[in-house]
Tab-separated table of C-alpha atoms and ligand atoms in Angstrom:
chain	number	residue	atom	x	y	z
A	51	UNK	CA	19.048	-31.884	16.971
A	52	UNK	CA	15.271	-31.992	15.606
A	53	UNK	CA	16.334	-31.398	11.659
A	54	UNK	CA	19.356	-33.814	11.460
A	55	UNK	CA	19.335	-34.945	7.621
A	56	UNK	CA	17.095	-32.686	6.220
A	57	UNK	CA	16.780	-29.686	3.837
A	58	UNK	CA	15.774	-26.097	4.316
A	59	UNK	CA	15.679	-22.936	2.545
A	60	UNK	CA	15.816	-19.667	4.296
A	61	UNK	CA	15.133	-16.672	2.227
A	62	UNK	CA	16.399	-13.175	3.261
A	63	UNK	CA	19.184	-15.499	5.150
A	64	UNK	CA	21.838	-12.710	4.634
A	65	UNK	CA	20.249	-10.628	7.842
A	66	UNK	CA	18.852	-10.314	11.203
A	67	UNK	CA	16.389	-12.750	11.580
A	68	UNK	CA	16.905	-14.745	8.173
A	69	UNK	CA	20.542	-14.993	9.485
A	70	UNK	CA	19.828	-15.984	12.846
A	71	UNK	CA	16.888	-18.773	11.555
A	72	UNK	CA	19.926	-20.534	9.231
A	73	UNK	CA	21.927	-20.489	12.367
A	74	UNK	CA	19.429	-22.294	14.229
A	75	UNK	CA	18.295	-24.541	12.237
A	76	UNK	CA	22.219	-25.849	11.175
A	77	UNK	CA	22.455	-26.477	14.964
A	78	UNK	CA	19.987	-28.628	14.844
A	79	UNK	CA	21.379	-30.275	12.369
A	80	UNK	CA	19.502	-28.860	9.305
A	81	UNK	CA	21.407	-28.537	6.052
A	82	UNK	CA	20.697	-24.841	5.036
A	83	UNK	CA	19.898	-23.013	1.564
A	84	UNK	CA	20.776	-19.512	2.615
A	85	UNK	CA	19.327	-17.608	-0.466
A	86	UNK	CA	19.204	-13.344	-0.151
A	87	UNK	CA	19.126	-10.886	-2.821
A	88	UNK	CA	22.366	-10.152	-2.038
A	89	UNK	CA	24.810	-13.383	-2.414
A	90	UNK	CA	27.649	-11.794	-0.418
A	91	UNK	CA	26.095	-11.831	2.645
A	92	UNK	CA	24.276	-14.751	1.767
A	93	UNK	CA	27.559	-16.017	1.974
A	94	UNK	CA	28.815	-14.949	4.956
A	95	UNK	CA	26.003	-16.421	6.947
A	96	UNK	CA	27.043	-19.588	5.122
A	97	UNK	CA	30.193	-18.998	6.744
A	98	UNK	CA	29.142	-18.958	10.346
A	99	UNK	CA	27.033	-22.010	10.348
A	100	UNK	CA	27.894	-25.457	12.204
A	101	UNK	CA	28.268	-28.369	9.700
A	102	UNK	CA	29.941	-30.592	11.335
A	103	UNK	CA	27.054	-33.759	11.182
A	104	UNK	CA	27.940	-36.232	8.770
A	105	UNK	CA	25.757	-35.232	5.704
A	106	UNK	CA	25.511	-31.541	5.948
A	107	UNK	CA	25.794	-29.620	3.837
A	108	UNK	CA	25.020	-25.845	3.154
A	109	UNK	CA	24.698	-23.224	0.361
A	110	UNK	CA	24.613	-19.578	-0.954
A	111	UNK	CA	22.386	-18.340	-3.501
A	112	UNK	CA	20.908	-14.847	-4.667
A	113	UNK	CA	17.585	-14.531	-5.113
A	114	UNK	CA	15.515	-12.123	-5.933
A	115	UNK	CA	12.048	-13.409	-4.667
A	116	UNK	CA	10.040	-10.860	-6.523
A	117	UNK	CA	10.832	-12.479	-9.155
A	118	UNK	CA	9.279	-15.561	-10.274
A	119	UNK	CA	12.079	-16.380	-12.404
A	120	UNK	CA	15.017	-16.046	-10.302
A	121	UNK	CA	13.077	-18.435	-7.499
A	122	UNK	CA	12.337	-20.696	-10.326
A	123	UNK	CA	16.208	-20.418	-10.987
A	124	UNK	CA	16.885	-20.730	-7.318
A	125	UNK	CA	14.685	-24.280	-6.448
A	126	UNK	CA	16.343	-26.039	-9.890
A	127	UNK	CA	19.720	-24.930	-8.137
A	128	UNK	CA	18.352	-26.419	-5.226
A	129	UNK	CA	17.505	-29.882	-6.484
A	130	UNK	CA	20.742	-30.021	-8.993
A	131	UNK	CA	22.743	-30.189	-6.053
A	132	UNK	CA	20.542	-32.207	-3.071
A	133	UNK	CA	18.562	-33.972	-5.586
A	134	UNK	CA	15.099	-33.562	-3.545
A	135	UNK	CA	13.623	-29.707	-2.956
A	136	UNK	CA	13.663	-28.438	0.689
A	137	UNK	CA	10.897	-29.839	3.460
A	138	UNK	CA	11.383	-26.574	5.206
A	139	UNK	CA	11.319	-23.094	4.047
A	140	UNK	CA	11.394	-20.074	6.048
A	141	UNK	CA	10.475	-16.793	4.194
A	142	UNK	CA	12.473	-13.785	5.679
A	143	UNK	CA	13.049	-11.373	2.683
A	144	UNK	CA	11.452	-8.357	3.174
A	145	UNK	CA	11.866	-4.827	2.865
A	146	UNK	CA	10.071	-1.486	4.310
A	147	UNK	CA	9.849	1.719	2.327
A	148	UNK	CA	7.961	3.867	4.831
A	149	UNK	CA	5.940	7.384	4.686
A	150	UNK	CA	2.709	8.716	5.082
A	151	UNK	CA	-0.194	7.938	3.197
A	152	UNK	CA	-0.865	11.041	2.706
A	153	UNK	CA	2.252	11.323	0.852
A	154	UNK	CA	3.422	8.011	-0.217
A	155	UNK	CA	3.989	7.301	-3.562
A	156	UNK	CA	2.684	4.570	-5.651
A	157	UNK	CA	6.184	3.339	-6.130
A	158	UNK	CA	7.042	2.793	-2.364
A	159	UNK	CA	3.639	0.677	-2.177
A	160	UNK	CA	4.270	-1.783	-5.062
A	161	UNK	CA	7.713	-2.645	-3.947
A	162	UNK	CA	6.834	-3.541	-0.748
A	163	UNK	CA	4.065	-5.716	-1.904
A	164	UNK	CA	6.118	-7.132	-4.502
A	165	UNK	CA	8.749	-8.459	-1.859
A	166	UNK	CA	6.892	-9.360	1.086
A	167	UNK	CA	3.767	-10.614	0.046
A	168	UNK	CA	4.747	-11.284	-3.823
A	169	UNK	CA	7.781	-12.921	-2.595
A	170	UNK	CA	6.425	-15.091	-0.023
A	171	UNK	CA	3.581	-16.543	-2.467
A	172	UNK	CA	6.130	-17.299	-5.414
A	173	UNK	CA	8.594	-18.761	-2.922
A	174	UNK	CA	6.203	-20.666	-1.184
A	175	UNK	CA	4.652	-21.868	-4.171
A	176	UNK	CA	7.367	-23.306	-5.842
A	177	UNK	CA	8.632	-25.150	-2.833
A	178	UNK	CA	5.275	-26.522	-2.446
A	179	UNK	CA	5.104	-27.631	-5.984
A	180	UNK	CA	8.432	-28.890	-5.897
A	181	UNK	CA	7.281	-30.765	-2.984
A	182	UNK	CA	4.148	-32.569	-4.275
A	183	UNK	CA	6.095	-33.528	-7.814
A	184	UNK	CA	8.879	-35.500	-5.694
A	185	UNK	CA	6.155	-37.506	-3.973
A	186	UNK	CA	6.635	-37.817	-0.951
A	187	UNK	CA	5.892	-34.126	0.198
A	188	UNK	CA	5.501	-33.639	3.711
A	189	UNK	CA	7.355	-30.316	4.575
A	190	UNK	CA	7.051	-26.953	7.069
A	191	UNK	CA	6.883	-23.607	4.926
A	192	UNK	CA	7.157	-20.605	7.715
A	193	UNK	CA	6.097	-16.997	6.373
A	194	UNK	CA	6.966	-13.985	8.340
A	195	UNK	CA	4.095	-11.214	8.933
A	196	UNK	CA	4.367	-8.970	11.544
A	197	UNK	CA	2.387	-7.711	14.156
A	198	UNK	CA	2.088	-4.715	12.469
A	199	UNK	CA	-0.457	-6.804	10.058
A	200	UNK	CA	-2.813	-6.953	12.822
A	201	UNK	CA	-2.907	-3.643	14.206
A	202	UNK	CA	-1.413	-1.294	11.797
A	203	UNK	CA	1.289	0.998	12.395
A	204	UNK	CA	2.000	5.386	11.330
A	205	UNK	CA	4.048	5.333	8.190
A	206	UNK	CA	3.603	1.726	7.049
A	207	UNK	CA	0.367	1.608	5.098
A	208	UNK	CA	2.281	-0.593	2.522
A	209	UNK	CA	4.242	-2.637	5.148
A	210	UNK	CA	1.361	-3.369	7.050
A	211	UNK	CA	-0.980	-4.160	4.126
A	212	UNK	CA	1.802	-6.583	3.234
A	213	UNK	CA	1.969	-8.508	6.283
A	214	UNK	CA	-1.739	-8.588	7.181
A	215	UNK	CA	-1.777	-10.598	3.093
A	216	UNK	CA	1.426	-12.817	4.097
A	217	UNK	CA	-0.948	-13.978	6.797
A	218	UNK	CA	-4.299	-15.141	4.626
A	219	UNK	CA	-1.542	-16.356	2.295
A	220	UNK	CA	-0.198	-18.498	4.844
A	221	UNK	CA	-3.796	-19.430	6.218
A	222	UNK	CA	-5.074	-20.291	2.903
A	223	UNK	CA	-1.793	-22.454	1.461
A	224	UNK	CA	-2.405	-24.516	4.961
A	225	UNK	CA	-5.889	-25.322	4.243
A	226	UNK	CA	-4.772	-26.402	0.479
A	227	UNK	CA	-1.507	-28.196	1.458
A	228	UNK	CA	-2.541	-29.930	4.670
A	229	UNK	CA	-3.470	-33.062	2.211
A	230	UNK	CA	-0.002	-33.287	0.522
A	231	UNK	CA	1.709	-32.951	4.634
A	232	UNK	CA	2.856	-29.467	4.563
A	233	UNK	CA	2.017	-27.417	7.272
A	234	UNK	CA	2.138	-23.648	6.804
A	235	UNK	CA	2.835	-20.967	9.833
A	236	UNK	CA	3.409	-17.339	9.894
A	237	UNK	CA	5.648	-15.992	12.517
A	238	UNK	CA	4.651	-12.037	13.612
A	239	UNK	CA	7.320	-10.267	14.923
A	240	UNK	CA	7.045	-8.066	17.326
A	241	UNK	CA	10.161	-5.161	17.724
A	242	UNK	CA	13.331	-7.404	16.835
A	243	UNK	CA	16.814	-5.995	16.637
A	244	UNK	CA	18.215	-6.145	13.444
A	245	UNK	CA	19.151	-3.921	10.512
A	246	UNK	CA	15.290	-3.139	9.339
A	247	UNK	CA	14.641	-1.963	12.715
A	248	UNK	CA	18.068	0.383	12.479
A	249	UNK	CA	16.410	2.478	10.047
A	250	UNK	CA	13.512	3.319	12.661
A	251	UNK	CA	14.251	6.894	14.328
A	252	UNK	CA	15.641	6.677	18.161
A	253	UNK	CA	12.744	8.338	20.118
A	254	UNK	CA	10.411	5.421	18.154
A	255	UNK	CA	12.020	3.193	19.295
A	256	UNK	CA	12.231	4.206	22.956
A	257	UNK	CA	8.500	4.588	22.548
A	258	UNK	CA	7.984	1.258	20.884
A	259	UNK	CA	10.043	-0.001	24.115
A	260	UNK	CA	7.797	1.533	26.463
A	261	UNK	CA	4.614	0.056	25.275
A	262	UNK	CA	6.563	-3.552	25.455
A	263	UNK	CA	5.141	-5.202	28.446
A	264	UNK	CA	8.959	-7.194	28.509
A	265	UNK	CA	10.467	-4.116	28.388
A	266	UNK	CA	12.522	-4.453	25.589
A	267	UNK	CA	13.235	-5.110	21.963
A	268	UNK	CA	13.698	-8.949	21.014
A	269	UNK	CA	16.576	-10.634	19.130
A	270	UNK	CA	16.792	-12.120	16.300
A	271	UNK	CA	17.539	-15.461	17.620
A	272	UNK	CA	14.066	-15.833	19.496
A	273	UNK	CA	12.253	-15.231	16.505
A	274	UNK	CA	14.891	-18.461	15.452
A	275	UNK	CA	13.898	-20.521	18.194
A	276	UNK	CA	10.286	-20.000	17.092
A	277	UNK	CA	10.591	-21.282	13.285
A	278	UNK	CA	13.140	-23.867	14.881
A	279	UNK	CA	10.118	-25.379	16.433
A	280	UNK	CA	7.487	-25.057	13.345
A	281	UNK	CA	9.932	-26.336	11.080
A	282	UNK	CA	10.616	-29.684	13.562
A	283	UNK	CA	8.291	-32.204	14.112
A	284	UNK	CA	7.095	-30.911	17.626
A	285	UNK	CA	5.105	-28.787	15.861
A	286	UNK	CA	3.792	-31.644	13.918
A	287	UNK	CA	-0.201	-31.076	14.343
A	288	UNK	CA	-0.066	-27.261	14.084
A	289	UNK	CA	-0.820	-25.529	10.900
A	290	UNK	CA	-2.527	-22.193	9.930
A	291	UNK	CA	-1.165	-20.260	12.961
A	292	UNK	CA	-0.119	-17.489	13.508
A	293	UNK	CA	2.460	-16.916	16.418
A	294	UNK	CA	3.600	-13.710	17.706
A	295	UNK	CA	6.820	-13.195	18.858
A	296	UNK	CA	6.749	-9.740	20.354
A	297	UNK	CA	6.954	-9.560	24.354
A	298	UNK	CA	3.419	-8.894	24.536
A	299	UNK	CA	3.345	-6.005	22.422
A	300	UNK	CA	-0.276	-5.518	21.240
A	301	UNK	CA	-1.657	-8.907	23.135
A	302	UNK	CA	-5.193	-9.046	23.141
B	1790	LIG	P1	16.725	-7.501	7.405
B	1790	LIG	O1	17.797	-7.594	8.432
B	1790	LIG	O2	16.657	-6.286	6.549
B	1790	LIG	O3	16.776	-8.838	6.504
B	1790	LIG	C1	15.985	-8.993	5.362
B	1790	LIG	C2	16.857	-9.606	4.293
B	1790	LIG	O4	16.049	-9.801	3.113
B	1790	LIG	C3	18.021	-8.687	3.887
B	1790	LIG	O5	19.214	-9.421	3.720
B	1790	LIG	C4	17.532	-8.132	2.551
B	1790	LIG	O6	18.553	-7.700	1.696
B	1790	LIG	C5	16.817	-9.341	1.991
B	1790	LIG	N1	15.974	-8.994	0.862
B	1790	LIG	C6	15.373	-7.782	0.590
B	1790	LIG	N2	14.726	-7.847	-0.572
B	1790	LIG	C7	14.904	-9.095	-1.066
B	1790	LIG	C8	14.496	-9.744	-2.263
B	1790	LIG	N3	13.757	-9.112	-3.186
B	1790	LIG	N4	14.868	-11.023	-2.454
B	1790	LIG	C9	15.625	-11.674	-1.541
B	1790	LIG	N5	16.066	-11.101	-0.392
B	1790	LIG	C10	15.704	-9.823	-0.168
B	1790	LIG	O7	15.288	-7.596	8.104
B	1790	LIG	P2	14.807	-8.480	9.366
B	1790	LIG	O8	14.497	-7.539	10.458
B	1790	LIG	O9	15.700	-9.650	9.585
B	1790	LIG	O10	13.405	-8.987	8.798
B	1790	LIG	C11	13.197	-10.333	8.369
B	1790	LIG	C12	11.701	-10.548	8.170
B	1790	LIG	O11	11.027	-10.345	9.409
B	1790	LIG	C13	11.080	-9.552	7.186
B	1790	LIG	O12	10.093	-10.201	6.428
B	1790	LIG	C14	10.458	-8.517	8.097
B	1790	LIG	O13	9.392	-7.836	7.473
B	1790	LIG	C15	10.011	-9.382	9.259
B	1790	LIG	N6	9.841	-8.624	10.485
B	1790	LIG	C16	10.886	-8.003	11.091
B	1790	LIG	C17	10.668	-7.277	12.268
B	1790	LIG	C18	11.769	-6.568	13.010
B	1790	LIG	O14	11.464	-5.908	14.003
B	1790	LIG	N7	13.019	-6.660	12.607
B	1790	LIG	C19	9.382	-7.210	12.796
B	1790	LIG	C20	8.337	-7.847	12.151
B	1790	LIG	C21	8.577	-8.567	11.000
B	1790	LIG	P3	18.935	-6.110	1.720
B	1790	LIG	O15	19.426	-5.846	3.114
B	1790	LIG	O16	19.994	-6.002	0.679
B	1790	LIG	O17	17.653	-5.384	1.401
């Protein structure tokens, strides 16, 4: 019950670990914005979150957070109906398009960049600036990279370019928003199970497993428990971290 009374935003919310994060943070009390590009399954996360505190109170929306439009759209939404923007916001939309560089086409590369590491500036900007107009801005804004940021992986030269930029995104809006009270964190993923990782062939996967000093993939819902605690106050004097969440995949 760390987030009792107040207001978060959770883009990609209508999946895996974007699901799973709104989850969490309504049990803890959290009133949740579940925004995806998608508002049908934005709304049926909606539907399997615990409101029952006095107060709370959660939302669908679509968003397209390429777009700096439709989040512009989506944070006037926001404050129409709560009347203050959200103090936490935890950027899950993302997308892969994956093939060789060798082969991959120019395409495949924008789009990626254009969701994950477009999207997570635009959407993090505007709840920042959102933030500093109301006042009294002290907030959590959670990006997630990946590990593959940090150590590459075959078949995801866009992905991976994406995610190692989410992370100096994240570094650098901590070091300019530490003065206005909002901390920034990325979250890197390790193997999680979830749709994205459904697209990624069988005998990868058993690979990918193999090299996991855990021994297996991870679930959406520890990824959760780590924004849980960057977006509550026990993580109050941590900013500009990074925090992998992968069963030891890659340590070191
Ligand atoms: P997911 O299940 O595919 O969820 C991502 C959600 O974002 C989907 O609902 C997707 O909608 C939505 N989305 C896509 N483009 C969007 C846009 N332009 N605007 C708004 N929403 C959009 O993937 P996930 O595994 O939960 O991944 C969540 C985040 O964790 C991503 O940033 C991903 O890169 C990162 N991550 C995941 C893993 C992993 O192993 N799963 C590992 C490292 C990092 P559609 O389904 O309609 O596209």
């Amino acid at each position: 019950m760390r987030l009792i009374s107040r207001l978060t935003l959770v883009t990609g919310g209508g999946s895996g670990i974007g699901r799973a994060v709104s989850q969490r943070l309504a049990s803890e009390g959290a009133s949740v914005v579940v925004a995806d590009i998608s508002e049908d399954s934005a709304n049926e996360t909606v539907g399997r979150l615990q409101s029952d505190l006095k107060g709370q109170s959660h939302m669908a929306a679509a968003v397209d957070v390429s777009s700096k439009e439709s989040v512009k759209k989506l944070l006037t939404r926001i404050q129409t109906r709560y009347f203050q923007p959200p103090s936490v916001c935890v950027n899950s939309a993302g997308i892969t398009q994956d093939d060789f560089l060798l082969n991959m086409e120019e395409e495949k590369f924008d789009r990626v960049i254009q969701v994950n590491l477009k999207g997570s500036f635009l959407v993090t900007q505007a709840v920042a600036q959102a933030l500093v107009a109301c006042g009294s801005p002290k907030g959590s804004i959670i990006t997630l990279g990946s590990i593959v940021g940090k150590v590459g992986n075959l078949g995801q030269a866009n992905y991976a370019a994406s995610k190692a930029g989410v992370e100096g995104l994240t570094r650098t809006a901590a070091k300019e928003l530490s003065r206005f009270g909002i901390r920034c964190n990325c979250v890197l993923p390790g193997f999680i199970t979830t749709p994205m990782t459904d697209e990624v062939p069988e005998k990868v996967l058993v690979k990918m497993k193999s090299l996991v000093p855990l021994g297996r993939m991870g679930d959406p819902a520890e990824v959760a428990d780590v924004c849980a605690f960057l977006a509550s106050d026990d993580s109050r004097y941590i900013t500009g971290t990074s925090i992998e969440v992968t069963g030891g995949l890659f340590m070191g």
